[in-house]
PDB file of C-alpha atoms and ligand atoms in Angstrom:
ATOM      1  CA  MET A 147      97.010  38.489 101.575  1.00 98.00           C
ATOM      2  CA  LYS A 148     100.176  38.876 103.939  1.00 98.00           C
ATOM      3  CA  MET A 149     100.862  41.634 106.177  1.00 98.00           C
ATOM      4  CA  TYR A 150     103.712  42.641 108.336  1.00 98.00           C
ATOM      5  CA  GLY A 151     102.397  44.239 111.901  1.00 98.00           C
ATOM      6  CA  ASN A 152     102.526  44.202 115.625  1.00 97.00           C
ATOM      7  CA  TRP A 153      99.802  43.760 118.145  1.00 96.00           C
ATOM      8  CA  ARG A 154      99.927  47.424 119.765  1.00 95.00           C
ATOM      9  CA  SER A 155     100.385  49.010 116.157  1.00 97.00           C
ATOM     10  CA  ALA A 156      97.178  51.117 115.740  1.00 98.00           C
ATOM     11  CA  ALA A 157      98.143  51.368 111.990  1.00 98.00           C
ATOM     12  CA  ALA A 158      98.123  47.735 111.485  1.00 98.00           C
ATOM     13  CA  PHE A 159      94.869  47.744 113.645  1.00 98.00           C
ATOM     14  CA  ARG A 160      93.043  49.945 111.157  1.00 98.00           C
ATOM     15  CA  VAL A 161      94.103  47.739 108.271  1.00 98.00           C
ATOM     16  CA  ARG A 162      93.057  44.476 109.931  1.00 98.00           C
ATOM     17  CA  ILE A 163      89.677  45.601 110.712  1.00 98.00           C
ATOM     18  CA  ALA A 164      89.281  46.476 107.084  1.00 98.00           C
ATOM     19  CA  LEU A 165      90.571  43.316 105.924  1.00 98.00           C
ATOM     20  CA  ASN A 166      87.964  41.430 108.317  1.00 98.00           C
ATOM     21  CA  LEU A 167      85.150  43.551 107.114  1.00 98.00           C
ATOM     22  CA  LYS A 168      85.733  42.681 103.760  1.00 98.00           C
ATOM     23  CA  GLY A 169      86.199  39.122 104.072  1.00 97.00           C
ATOM     24  CA  ILE A 170      89.817  38.989 103.026  1.00 97.00           C
ATOM     25  CA  ALA A 171      91.964  36.157 104.054  1.00 97.00           C
ATOM     26  CA  TYR A 172      95.201  37.340 105.500  1.00 98.00           C
ATOM     27  CA  GLU A 173      98.201  36.090 107.656  1.00 97.00           C
ATOM     28  CA  GLU A 174     100.078  38.454 109.792  1.00 97.00           C
ATOM     29  CA  ILE A 175     103.691  38.382 110.427  1.00 97.00           C
ATOM     30  CA  PHE A 176     104.266  40.330 113.928  1.00 97.00           C
ATOM     31  CA  LEU A 177     107.288  42.341 114.341  1.00 97.00           C
ATOM     32  CA  ASP A 178     108.753  42.855 117.865  1.00 96.00           C
ATOM     33  CA  LEU A 179     108.988  46.702 117.574  1.00 96.00           C
ATOM     34  CA  ASP A 180     110.063  47.121 120.977  1.00 94.00           C
ATOM     35  CA  ALA A 181     113.261  44.704 120.142  1.00 95.00           C
ATOM     36  CA  GLY A 182     113.691  46.858 116.896  1.00 96.00           C
ATOM     37  CA  ASP A 183     112.645  44.142 113.946  1.00 97.00           C
ATOM     38  CA  GLN A 184     111.466  47.143 112.160  1.00 97.00           C
ATOM     39  CA  PHE A 185     114.972  48.092 111.621  1.00 97.00           C
ATOM     40  CA  LYS A 186     116.629  45.024 110.453  1.00 98.00           C
ATOM     41  CA  PRO A 187     117.790  44.796 106.829  1.00 98.00           C
ATOM     42  CA  GLY A 188     115.292  42.203 105.968  1.00 98.00           C
ATOM     43  CA  PHE A 189     112.314  44.541 106.886  1.00 98.00           C
ATOM     44  CA  LEU A 190     114.072  47.613 105.615  1.00 98.00           C
ATOM     45  CA  ALA A 191     113.936  46.161 102.358  1.00 98.00           C
ATOM     46  CA  ILE A 192     110.138  46.002 102.611  1.00 98.00           C
ATOM     47  CA  ASN A 193     109.558  49.027 104.131  1.00 98.00           C
ATOM     48  CA  PRO A 194     112.502  51.417 104.362  1.00 98.00           C
ATOM     49  CA  GLN A 195     110.316  53.772 106.610  1.00 98.00           C
ATOM     50  CA  GLY A 196     110.833  50.904 109.295  1.00 98.00           C
ATOM     51  CA  ALA A 197     107.291  50.995 110.098  1.00 98.00           C
ATOM     52  CA  VAL A 198     104.308  48.647 109.941  1.00 98.00           C
ATOM     53  CA  PRO A 199     101.722  47.677 108.390  1.00 98.00           C
ATOM     54  CA  ALA A 200     103.242  46.556 105.225  1.00 98.00           C
ATOM     55  CA  LEU A 201     100.538  44.568 103.150  1.00 98.00           C
ATOM     56  CA  PHE A 202     101.253  42.054 100.411  1.00 98.00           C
ATOM     57  CA  ASP A 203      98.657  41.347  97.833  1.00 98.00           C
ATOM     58  CA  GLY A 204      99.899  38.603  95.450  1.00 95.00           C
ATOM     59  CA  ASP A 205     103.186  39.280  93.898  1.00 93.00           C
ATOM     60  CA  GLY A 206     102.910  42.992  93.665  1.00 91.00           C
ATOM     61  CA  PRO A 207     105.392  45.043  95.668  1.00 96.00           C
ATOM     62  CA  PRO A 208     104.370  45.555  99.395  1.00 98.00           C
ATOM     63  CA  LEU A 209     101.935  48.535  99.925  1.00 98.00           C
ATOM     64  CA  THR A 210     102.502  50.808 103.115  1.00 98.00           C
ATOM     65  CA  GLN A 211     100.738  53.619 104.993  1.00 98.00           C
ATOM     66  CA  SER A 212      97.599  52.375 106.269  1.00 98.00           C
ATOM     67  CA  LEU A 213      95.344  55.052 104.873  1.00 99.00           C
ATOM     68  CA  ALA A 214      97.052  54.270 101.423  1.00 98.00           C
ATOM     69  CA  ILE A 215      96.237  50.685 102.145  1.00 98.00           C
ATOM     70  CA  LEU A 216      92.506  51.350 103.149  1.00 98.00           C
ATOM     71  CA  ASP A 217      92.136  53.223  99.925  1.00 98.00           C
ATOM     72  CA  TYR A 218      93.533  50.427  98.042  1.00 98.00           C
ATOM     73  CA  LEU A 219      91.281  48.050  99.409  1.00 98.00           C
ATOM     74  CA  GLU A 220      88.552  50.100  98.911  1.00 98.00           C
ATOM     75  CA  GLU A 221      89.164  50.546  95.232  1.00 98.00           C
ATOM     76  CA  THR A 222      90.364  46.697  94.661  1.00 97.00           C
ATOM     77  CA  GLN A 223      88.316  44.491  96.816  1.00 96.00           C
ATOM     78  CA  ALA A 224      84.389  43.654  96.641  1.00 92.00           C
ATOM     79  CA  GLY A 225      82.625  43.437  99.848  1.00 90.00           C
ATOM     80  CA  VAL A 226      81.387  46.155 102.359  1.00 96.00           C
ATOM     81  CA  LYS A 227      82.345  49.624 101.426  1.00 98.00           C
ATOM     82  CA  LEU A 228      84.036  52.008 103.684  1.00 98.00           C
ATOM     83  CA  LEU A 229      83.684  55.212 102.343  1.00 98.00           C
ATOM     84  CA  PRO A 230      80.420  56.772 101.522  1.00 98.00           C
ATOM     85  CA  THR A 231      79.767  57.695  97.797  1.00 97.00           C
ATOM     86  CA  GLU A 232      78.567  61.249  98.009  1.00 98.00           C
ATOM     87  CA  PRO A 233      81.471  63.408  97.907  1.00 98.00           C
ATOM     88  CA  ARG A 234      81.116  65.707 100.909  1.00 98.00           C
ATOM     89  CA  ALA A 235      80.118  62.642 103.172  1.00 98.00           C
ATOM     90  CA  ARG A 236      83.370  60.778 101.799  1.00 98.00           C
ATOM     91  CA  ALA A 237      85.813  64.005 102.242  1.00 98.00           C
ATOM     92  CA  ARG A 238      84.369  64.382 105.902  1.00 99.00           C
ATOM     93  CA  ALA A 239      85.033  60.768 106.635  1.00 99.00           C
ATOM     94  CA  ARG A 240      88.546  60.908 105.157  1.00 98.00           C
ATOM     95  CA  SER A 241      89.116  64.129 107.189  1.00 98.00           C
ATOM     96  CA  LEU A 242      88.107  62.568 110.463  1.00 99.00           C
ATOM     97  CA  ALA A 243      90.364  59.607 109.719  1.00 99.00           C
ATOM     98  CA  GLN A 244      93.257  61.921 108.965  1.00 98.00           C
ATOM     99  CA  VAL A 245      92.818  63.947 112.295  1.00 98.00           C
ATOM    100  CA  VAL A 246      93.784  60.709 113.833  1.00 98.00           C
ATOM    101  CA  ALA A 247      96.129  58.892 111.259  1.00 98.00           C
ATOM    102  CA  CYS A 248      98.094  62.176 109.995  1.00 98.00           C
ATOM    103  CA  ASP A 249      97.864  64.584 113.116  1.00 98.00           C
ATOM    104  CA  THR A 250      97.731  62.314 116.382  1.00 98.00           C
ATOM    105  CA  HIS A 251      99.076  58.814 115.870  1.00 98.00           C
ATOM    106  CA  PRO A 252     102.392  60.120 114.339  1.00 98.00           C
ATOM    107  CA  LEU A 253     103.314  61.769 117.545  1.00 97.00           C
ATOM    108  CA  TYR A 254     103.222  58.781 119.663  1.00 95.00           C
ATOM    109  CA  VAL A 255     104.572  55.818 117.726  1.00 96.00           C
ATOM    110  CA  PRO A 256     108.023  54.262 118.907  1.00 95.00           C
ATOM    111  CA  ARG A 257     110.707  56.069 116.837  1.00 95.00           C
ATOM    112  CA  VAL A 258     109.381  59.424 118.228  1.00 94.00           C
ATOM    113  CA  ARG A 259     109.324  58.041 121.657  1.00 91.00           C
ATOM    114  CA  THR A 260     112.662  57.051 121.482  1.00 91.00           C
ATOM    115  CA  PHE A 261     114.037  59.949 119.679  1.00 92.00           C
ATOM    116  CA  LEU A 262     112.699  62.315 122.668  1.00 90.00           C
ATOM    117  CA  SER A 263     114.072  60.029 125.166  1.00 87.00           C
ATOM    118  CA  GLU A 264     117.454  59.403 123.718  1.00 88.00           C
ATOM    119  CA  ASN A 265     118.251  63.182 122.488  1.00 93.00           C
ATOM    120  CA  TYR A 266     116.481  64.961 125.332  1.00 91.00           C
ATOM    121  CA  SER A 267     116.989  62.707 128.190  1.00 84.00           C
ATOM    122  CA  LEU A 268     113.214  63.046 129.205  1.00 86.00           C
ATOM    123  CA  PRO A 269     112.104  61.337 132.349  1.00 87.00           C
ATOM    124  CA  ARG A 270     109.435  58.912 132.046  1.00 86.00           C
ATOM    125  CA  GLU A 271     106.677  61.106 133.545  1.00 90.00           C
ATOM    126  CA  ARG A 272     107.552  63.986 131.003  1.00 90.00           C
ATOM    127  CA  MET A 273     107.373  61.315 127.999  1.00 89.00           C
ATOM    128  CA  LEU A 274     104.070  60.382 129.492  1.00 90.00           C
ATOM    129  CA  GLU A 275     103.296  64.102 129.331  1.00 93.00           C
ATOM    130  CA  PHE A 276     104.031  64.552 125.867  1.00 94.00           C
ATOM    131  CA  LEU A 277     102.043  61.248 124.841  1.00 94.00           C
ATOM    132  CA  ARG A 278      99.013  62.411 126.758  1.00 95.00           C
ATOM    133  CA  ASN A 279      99.138  65.550 124.997  1.00 97.00           C
ATOM    134  CA  ALA A 280      99.150  63.890 121.545  1.00 97.00           C
ATOM    135  CA  PHE A 281      96.261  61.709 122.817  1.00 98.00           C
ATOM    136  CA  THR A 282      94.194  64.559 124.109  1.00 98.00           C
ATOM    137  CA  SER A 283      94.817  67.065 121.181  1.00 98.00           C
ATOM    138  CA  GLY A 284      93.322  64.399 118.868  1.00 98.00           C
ATOM    139  CA  LEU A 285      90.455  63.363 121.017  1.00 98.00           C
ATOM    140  CA  LYS A 286      89.333  67.090 121.786  1.00 98.00           C
ATOM    141  CA  VAL A 287      89.235  67.524 117.835  1.00 98.00           C
ATOM    142  CA  LEU A 288      87.300  64.475 117.346  1.00 99.00           C
ATOM    143  CA  GLU A 289      84.864  65.306 120.063  1.00 98.00           C
ATOM    144  CA  THR A 290      84.183  68.845 119.245  1.00 99.00           C
ATOM    145  CA  ARG A 291      83.711  67.688 115.644  1.00 99.00           C
ATOM    146  CA  LEU A 292      81.515  64.586 116.177  1.00 99.00           C
ATOM    147  CA  SER A 293      79.239  66.250 118.941  1.00 98.00           C
ATOM    148  CA  THR A 294      78.622  69.157 116.638  1.00 98.00           C
ATOM    149  CA  GLU A 295      78.569  68.444 113.039  1.00 98.00           C
ATOM    150  CA  GLU A 296      75.578  67.155 111.188  1.00 97.00           C
ATOM    151  CA  GLY A 297      77.203  64.274 109.168  1.00 98.00           C
ATOM    152  CA  THR A 298      77.588  62.291 112.777  1.00 98.00           C
ATOM    153  CA  GLY A 299      75.234  59.183 113.051  1.00 98.00           C
ATOM    154  CA  ARG A 300      75.524  55.881 114.547  1.00 98.00           C
ATOM    155  CA  PHE A 301      79.135  56.091 113.292  1.00 99.00           C
ATOM    156  CA  CYS A 302      81.318  58.905 112.478  1.00 99.00           C
ATOM    157  CA  GLN A 303      79.903  59.303 109.185  1.00 98.00           C
ATOM    158  CA  GLY A 304      76.408  58.525 109.189  1.00 98.00           C
ATOM    159  CA  ASP A 305      75.076  55.170 110.016  1.00 98.00           C
ATOM    160  CA  ALA A 306      77.674  53.306 108.093  1.00 98.00           C
ATOM    161  CA  VAL A 307      81.200  52.110 109.323  1.00 98.00           C
ATOM    162  CA  SER A 308      83.829  54.074 107.416  1.00 99.00           C
ATOM    163  CA  HIS A 309      87.572  54.659 107.443  1.00 99.00           C
ATOM    164  CA  ALA A 310      86.873  57.125 109.892  1.00 99.00           C
ATOM    165  CA  ASP A 311      85.731  54.576 112.420  1.00 99.00           C
ATOM    166  CA  LEU A 312      88.666  52.446 111.846  1.00 99.00           C
ATOM    167  CA  CYS A 313      91.038  55.458 112.652  1.00 99.00           C
ATOM    168  CA  LEU A 314      88.730  56.685 115.877  1.00 98.00           C
ATOM    169  CA  VAL A 315      88.626  52.931 117.420  1.00 98.00           C
ATOM    170  CA  SER A 316      92.565  52.636 116.631  1.00 98.00           C
ATOM    171  CA  LEU A 317      93.028  55.700 118.768  1.00 98.00           C
ATOM    172  CA  TRP A 318      90.426  54.712 121.364  1.00 98.00           C
ATOM    173  CA  VAL A 319      92.195  51.350 122.164  1.00 97.00           C
ATOM    174  CA  GLY A 320      95.522  53.233 122.505  1.00 96.00           C
ATOM    175  CA  THR A 321      93.780  55.409 125.541  1.00 96.00           C
ATOM    176  CA  GLY A 322      93.557  51.926 127.175  1.00 91.00           C
ATOM    177  CA  ILE A 323      97.071  51.052 126.464  1.00 87.00           C
ATOM    178  CA  PHE A 324      98.898  54.149 127.184  1.00 89.00           C
ATOM    179  CA  GLY A 325      96.202  55.153 130.281  1.00 90.00           C
ATOM    180  CA  ILE A 326      94.545  57.988 129.115  1.00 96.00           C
ATOM    181  CA  GLU A 327      91.729  59.709 130.541  1.00 96.00           C
ATOM    182  CA  THR A 328      88.464  59.480 128.375  1.00 98.00           C
ATOM    183  CA  ASP A 329      85.494  60.974 130.315  1.00 98.00           C
ATOM    184  CA  PRO A 330      85.788  64.233 128.415  1.00 98.00           C
ATOM    185  CA  TYR A 331      84.883  62.554 125.319  1.00 98.00           C
ATOM    186  CA  PRO A 332      81.545  60.938 125.316  1.00 98.00           C
ATOM    187  CA  THR A 333      80.788  61.132 121.810  1.00 98.00           C
ATOM    188  CA  VAL A 334      83.886  59.515 120.584  1.00 98.00           C
ATOM    189  CA  ARG A 335      83.289  56.889 123.232  1.00 98.00           C
ATOM    190  CA  ARG A 336      79.758  56.230 122.115  1.00 98.00           C
ATOM    191  CA  ILE A 337      81.151  55.640 118.754  1.00 99.00           C
ATOM    192  CA  ALA A 338      84.211  53.405 119.687  1.00 98.00           C
ATOM    193  CA  GLU A 339      82.068  51.181 121.987  1.00 98.00           C
ATOM    194  CA  THR A 340      79.771  50.619 119.006  1.00 98.00           C
ATOM    195  CA  VAL A 341      82.451  50.126 116.556  1.00 98.00           C
ATOM    196  CA  LEU A 342      84.133  47.547 119.271  1.00 98.00           C
ATOM    197  CA  THR A 343      80.910  45.451 119.367  1.00 98.00           C
ATOM    198  CA  LEU A 344      81.543  44.599 115.385  1.00 98.00           C
ATOM    199  CA  ASP A 345      82.982  41.019 114.871  1.00 98.00           C
ATOM    200  CA  ALA A 346      85.549  42.141 112.481  1.00 98.00           C
ATOM    201  CA  VAL A 347      86.709  44.862 114.985  1.00 98.00           C
ATOM    202  CA  VAL A 348      86.696  41.985 118.053  1.00 98.00           C
ATOM    203  CA  ARG A 349      88.935  39.555 115.898  1.00 98.00           C
ATOM    204  CA  ALA A 350      91.453  42.484 114.794  1.00 98.00           C
ATOM    205  CA  HIS A 351      91.557  44.046 118.740  1.00 98.00           C
ATOM    206  CA  PRO A 352      95.408  44.520 119.609  1.00 97.00           C
ATOM    207  CA  LEU A 353      95.119  42.616 122.752  1.00 95.00           C
ATOM    208  CA  ARG A 354      93.865  39.656 120.872  1.00 96.00           C
ATOM    209  CA  GLN A 355      96.858  39.297 118.441  1.00 96.00           C
ATOM    210  CA  PRO A 356     100.010  37.443 119.551  1.00 92.00           C
ATOM    211  CA  GLY A 357     102.523  39.270 121.520  1.00 91.00           C
ATOM    212  CA  ALA A 358      99.818  41.174 123.383  1.00 93.00           C
ATOM    213  CA  PRO A 359      99.924  40.965 127.147  1.00 89.00           C
ATOM    214  CA  LYS A 360      97.336  38.643 128.560  1.00 85.00           C
ATOM    215  CA  THR A 361      94.545  40.663 130.431  1.00 71.00           C
TER     216      THR A 361
HETATM  217  N1  LIG B  54     101.227  56.661 109.125  1.00 79.09           N
HETATM  218  C1  LIG B  54     101.730  55.315 109.280  1.00 79.09           C
HETATM  219  C2  LIG B  54     102.471  55.093 110.402  1.00 79.09           C
HETATM  220  C3  LIG B  54     103.129  53.705 110.612  1.00 79.09           C
HETATM  221  C4  LIG B  54     103.629  53.633 111.968  1.00 79.09           C
HETATM  222  O1  LIG B  54     104.506  54.288 112.422  1.00 79.09           O
HETATM  223  N2  LIG B  54     103.569  52.364 112.568  1.00 79.09           N
HETATM  224  C5  LIG B  54     104.279  52.318 113.846  1.00 79.09           C
HETATM  225  C6  LIG B  54     103.318  51.112 114.629  1.00 79.09           C
HETATM  226  S1  LIG B  54     101.649  51.899 114.922  1.00 79.09           S
HETATM  227  C7  LIG B  54     105.447  51.700 113.571  1.00 79.09           C
HETATM  228  O2  LIG B  54     105.737  50.469 112.918  1.00 79.09           O
HETATM  229  N3  LIG B  54     106.323  52.394 114.435  1.00 79.09           N
HETATM  230  C8  LIG B  54     107.939  51.856 114.457  1.00 79.09           C
HETATM  231  C9  LIG B  54     108.767  52.908 115.144  1.00 79.09           C
HETATM  232  O3  LIG B  54     108.368  53.708 115.276  1.00 79.09           O
HETATM  233  O4  LIG B  54     110.001  52.688 115.210  1.00 79.09           O
HETATM  234  C10 LIG B  54     100.692  54.513 109.090  1.00 79.09           C
HETATM  235  O5  LIG B  54      99.483  54.930 109.021  1.00 79.09           O
HETATM  236  O6  LIG B  54     100.777  53.184 108.337  1.00 79.09           O
END
């Protein structure tokens, strides 16, 4: 498979982890989102939204939106299953994944930050305040749910990795990149640290991708 991504992209990170866990060979083409590669006509022809990831599986049209791609991989590929089969457990794993991918991550993507800076002349500190609020709102929900709901186990849903964990770790790594305080979220931390030990996740880690700052 071939994927358009970016080292820092939380959405591309989620998909890289799934590809690695399922043992699918892929090549990633890295766009420079800060330079605006996502808005060049060549890429807009692939994804009119101007966002990564975009995944090509053979000759078919590109697949976009990380959660849709995760579902596609789940439905078409053999290997490790990343959603439980029991309907309630499956719904809970998806619900936790959506807290991150639908309600948290969209608030801090580059196009939102750029829009706010350019249209409201937000000083950098106010912009960081906005970002911090996006992260902490999502982290608070995850912490409350993961620390109180019965379904939580070694991972977000029981003892097997699911889409929820891929999303959780994509948010967690962002806390490091954007300097977000994480002490108030011990359950999120415990699960993220477990997920981060998996080889598939180590290889997919944003800081190990081309273009990432050297640590
Ligand atoms: N909901 C989408 C989000 C895609 C998205 O916004 N990706 C970011 C990187 S994480 C991007 O390419 N942003 C470009 C921009 O905001 O200009 C998904 O989960 O795939």
